[in-house]
Amino acid sequence: MKKILYLTICFIFLWHNLKSAEKPELVFVEGGNLKLGNKTFVISSFEITKYEVTNNDYAVFLNASKIGKDGIFNNRLIINTTSPDLQIEYKNNRWTGMEGRENRPMVMVNYFGASEYCKWAGGKLPDLAEWTWAAMG
């Protein structure tokens, strides 16, 4: 279940080479030391997007990557196309956000789909320590 909802809880790191026309707003996160359980992680400073990836954002990626209605990319399923909770649709050979849901956070994406989106956008998914550090503010 965790893998299916990655883009609703994870932001992406961006390193200034997005392939979309509009760059998302970034927030600078000062690095530091994070203690999780009995481990301490040294976190380098980074930038992270302020908002979640929207349905329209993800549809741009799907169309640019020529991902068909089956939701398969590089022989892997990256979105749950059969879920009634999916808020994008495949019509006329292209993906779009459902009317009224275009700017809502993308859901029903697994880890592979989130990771491929981030690579396409020029970033990466944060690891647990990075995500926790960013979420702590």
Short mmCIF file of C-alpha atoms in Angstrom, two decimals:
data_model
loop_
_atom_site.label_atom_id
_atom_site.label_comp_id
_atom_site.label_asym_id
_atom_site.label_seq_id
_atom_site.Cartn_x
_atom_site.Cartn_y
_atom_site.Cartn_z
CA MET A 1 0.00 0.00 0.00
CA LYS A 2 2.85 2.40 0.81
CA LYS A 3 4.29 2.04 -2.68
CA ILE A 4 0.97 2.92 -4.34
CA LEU A 5 0.77 6.33 -2.67
CA TYR A 6 4.37 7.55 -3.08
CA LEU A 7 3.57 10.76 -4.95
CA THR A 8 0.99 11.84 -2.39
CA ILE A 9 3.49 11.71 0.45
CA CYS A 10 6.81 12.24 -1.33
CA PHE A 11 8.10 15.36 -2.96
CA ILE A 12 10.87 15.21 -5.50
CA PHE A 13 14.32 16.71 -5.40
CA LEU A 14 14.98 18.87 -8.42
CA TRP A 15 18.34 19.96 -9.68
CA HIS A 16 17.28 22.77 -12.07
CA ASN A 17 16.80 20.85 -15.31
CA LEU A 18 13.11 20.13 -15.43
CA LYS A 19 11.72 19.06 -18.78
CA SER A 20 8.33 20.69 -18.24
CA ALA A 21 7.55 24.26 -19.27
CA GLU A 22 6.90 25.50 -15.76
CA LYS A 23 9.28 24.81 -12.90
CA PRO A 24 7.65 24.11 -9.54
CA GLU A 25 8.36 26.27 -6.53
CA LEU A 26 11.37 24.98 -4.60
CA VAL A 27 12.13 25.24 -0.90
CA PHE A 28 15.70 25.23 0.44
CA VAL A 29 16.28 22.73 3.25
CA GLU A 30 19.36 23.36 5.39
CA GLY A 31 21.26 20.15 6.12
CA GLY A 32 21.99 18.79 9.57
CA ASN A 33 22.08 15.67 11.71
CA LEU A 34 18.97 13.53 12.08
CA LYS A 35 18.58 10.83 14.69
CA LEU A 36 16.19 8.04 13.70
CA GLY A 37 16.05 5.26 16.25
CA ASN A 38 19.64 4.47 17.20
CA LYS A 39 21.12 5.80 13.92
CA THR A 40 22.28 9.31 13.12
CA PHE A 41 22.13 10.52 9.52
CA VAL A 42 24.11 13.46 8.16
CA ILE A 43 21.81 15.30 5.77
CA SER A 44 23.32 17.63 3.16
CA SER A 45 21.43 20.79 2.24
CA PHE A 46 19.03 20.37 -0.68
CA GLU A 47 16.05 21.85 -2.48
CA ILE A 48 12.69 20.13 -2.57
CA THR A 49 9.45 21.01 -4.31
CA LYS A 50 6.98 22.86 -2.12
CA TYR A 51 3.92 21.05 -3.45
CA GLU A 52 3.02 17.53 -4.48
CA VAL A 53 3.09 16.35 -8.10
CA THR A 54 -0.35 17.03 -9.59
CA ASN A 55 -2.43 14.86 -11.89
CA ASN A 56 -1.63 17.22 -14.77
CA ASP A 57 2.10 17.13 -13.96
CA TYR A 58 2.09 13.34 -14.04
CA ALA A 59 0.02 13.24 -17.24
CA VAL A 60 2.67 15.39 -18.97
CA PHE A 61 5.28 12.82 -17.95
CA LEU A 62 3.14 9.88 -19.12
CA ASN A 63 2.54 11.49 -22.51
CA ALA A 64 6.17 12.56 -22.99
CA SER A 65 7.28 9.02 -22.11
CA LYS A 66 4.68 7.52 -24.47
CA ILE A 67 3.12 5.39 -21.74
CA GLY A 68 -0.09 3.78 -22.95
CA LYS A 69 -3.34 3.02 -21.22
CA ASP A 70 -1.88 -0.08 -19.57
CA GLY A 71 0.41 2.09 -17.39
CA ILE A 72 3.49 0.02 -18.19
CA PHE A 73 6.92 1.61 -18.56
CA ASN A 74 10.09 -0.41 -19.19
CA ASN A 75 8.12 -3.62 -18.62
CA ARG A 76 6.89 -2.44 -15.21
CA LEU A 77 3.48 -1.30 -14.10
CA ILE A 78 3.94 2.25 -12.76
CA ILE A 79 0.34 3.34 -12.11
CA ASN A 80 -2.72 1.42 -11.02
CA THR A 81 -4.87 2.03 -14.09
CA THR A 82 -7.73 -0.15 -12.82
CA SER A 83 -8.25 1.71 -9.55
CA PRO A 84 -11.45 3.72 -9.13
CA ASP A 85 -9.31 6.22 -7.18
CA LEU A 86 -7.16 7.11 -10.21
CA GLN A 87 -7.74 10.77 -11.09
CA ILE A 88 -6.24 10.79 -14.57
CA GLU A 89 -7.69 9.21 -17.69
CA TYR A 90 -6.49 7.94 -21.03
CA LYS A 91 -8.57 9.39 -23.87
CA ASN A 92 -7.70 9.84 -27.54
CA ASN A 93 -4.27 8.24 -27.00
CA ARG A 94 -3.17 10.67 -24.30
CA TRP A 95 -3.32 11.09 -20.54
CA THR A 96 -5.11 14.03 -18.90
CA GLY A 97 -6.22 14.94 -15.41
CA MET A 98 -9.91 14.31 -14.87
CA GLU A 99 -12.00 17.45 -15.08
CA GLY A 100 -11.94 19.27 -11.74
CA ARG A 101 -9.08 17.10 -10.48
CA GLU A 102 -6.25 18.36 -12.68
CA ASN A 103 -4.38 20.10 -9.85
CA ARG A 104 -4.94 17.53 -7.13
CA PRO A 105 -1.99 15.40 -5.98
CA MET A 106 -1.36 12.36 -8.17
CA VAL A 107 -2.32 9.05 -6.54
CA MET A 108 -2.18 5.36 -7.45
CA VAL A 109 1.48 5.56 -8.43
CA ASN A 110 3.88 2.93 -7.16
CA TYR A 111 7.53 3.39 -6.23
CA PHE A 112 8.70 2.71 -9.79
CA GLY A 113 6.28 5.26 -11.23
CA ALA A 114 7.37 7.90 -8.74
CA SER A 115 11.03 7.17 -9.35
CA GLU A 116 10.66 7.30 -13.16
CA TYR A 117 8.80 10.60 -12.91
CA CYS A 118 11.58 12.05 -10.77
CA LYS A 119 14.28 10.89 -13.20
CA TRP A 120 12.31 12.39 -16.09
CA ALA A 121 11.99 15.67 -14.18
CA GLY A 122 15.71 15.74 -13.40
CA GLY A 123 15.54 14.77 -9.74
CA LYS A 124 15.17 11.82 -7.42
CA LEU A 125 12.90 10.60 -4.68
CA PRO A 126 14.11 11.55 -1.24
CA ASP A 127 15.23 8.68 0.96
CA LEU A 128 13.65 8.16 4.38
CA ALA A 129 16.11 10.39 6.21
CA GLU A 130 15.82 13.21 3.65
CA TRP A 131 12.02 13.04 3.63
CA THR A 132 11.84 13.00 7.42
CA TRP A 133 14.26 15.94 7.69
CA ALA A 134 12.29 17.99 5.15
CA ALA A 135 8.94 17.15 6.78
CA MET A 136 10.25 18.30 10.15
CA GLY A 137 10.72 21.78 8.69
#
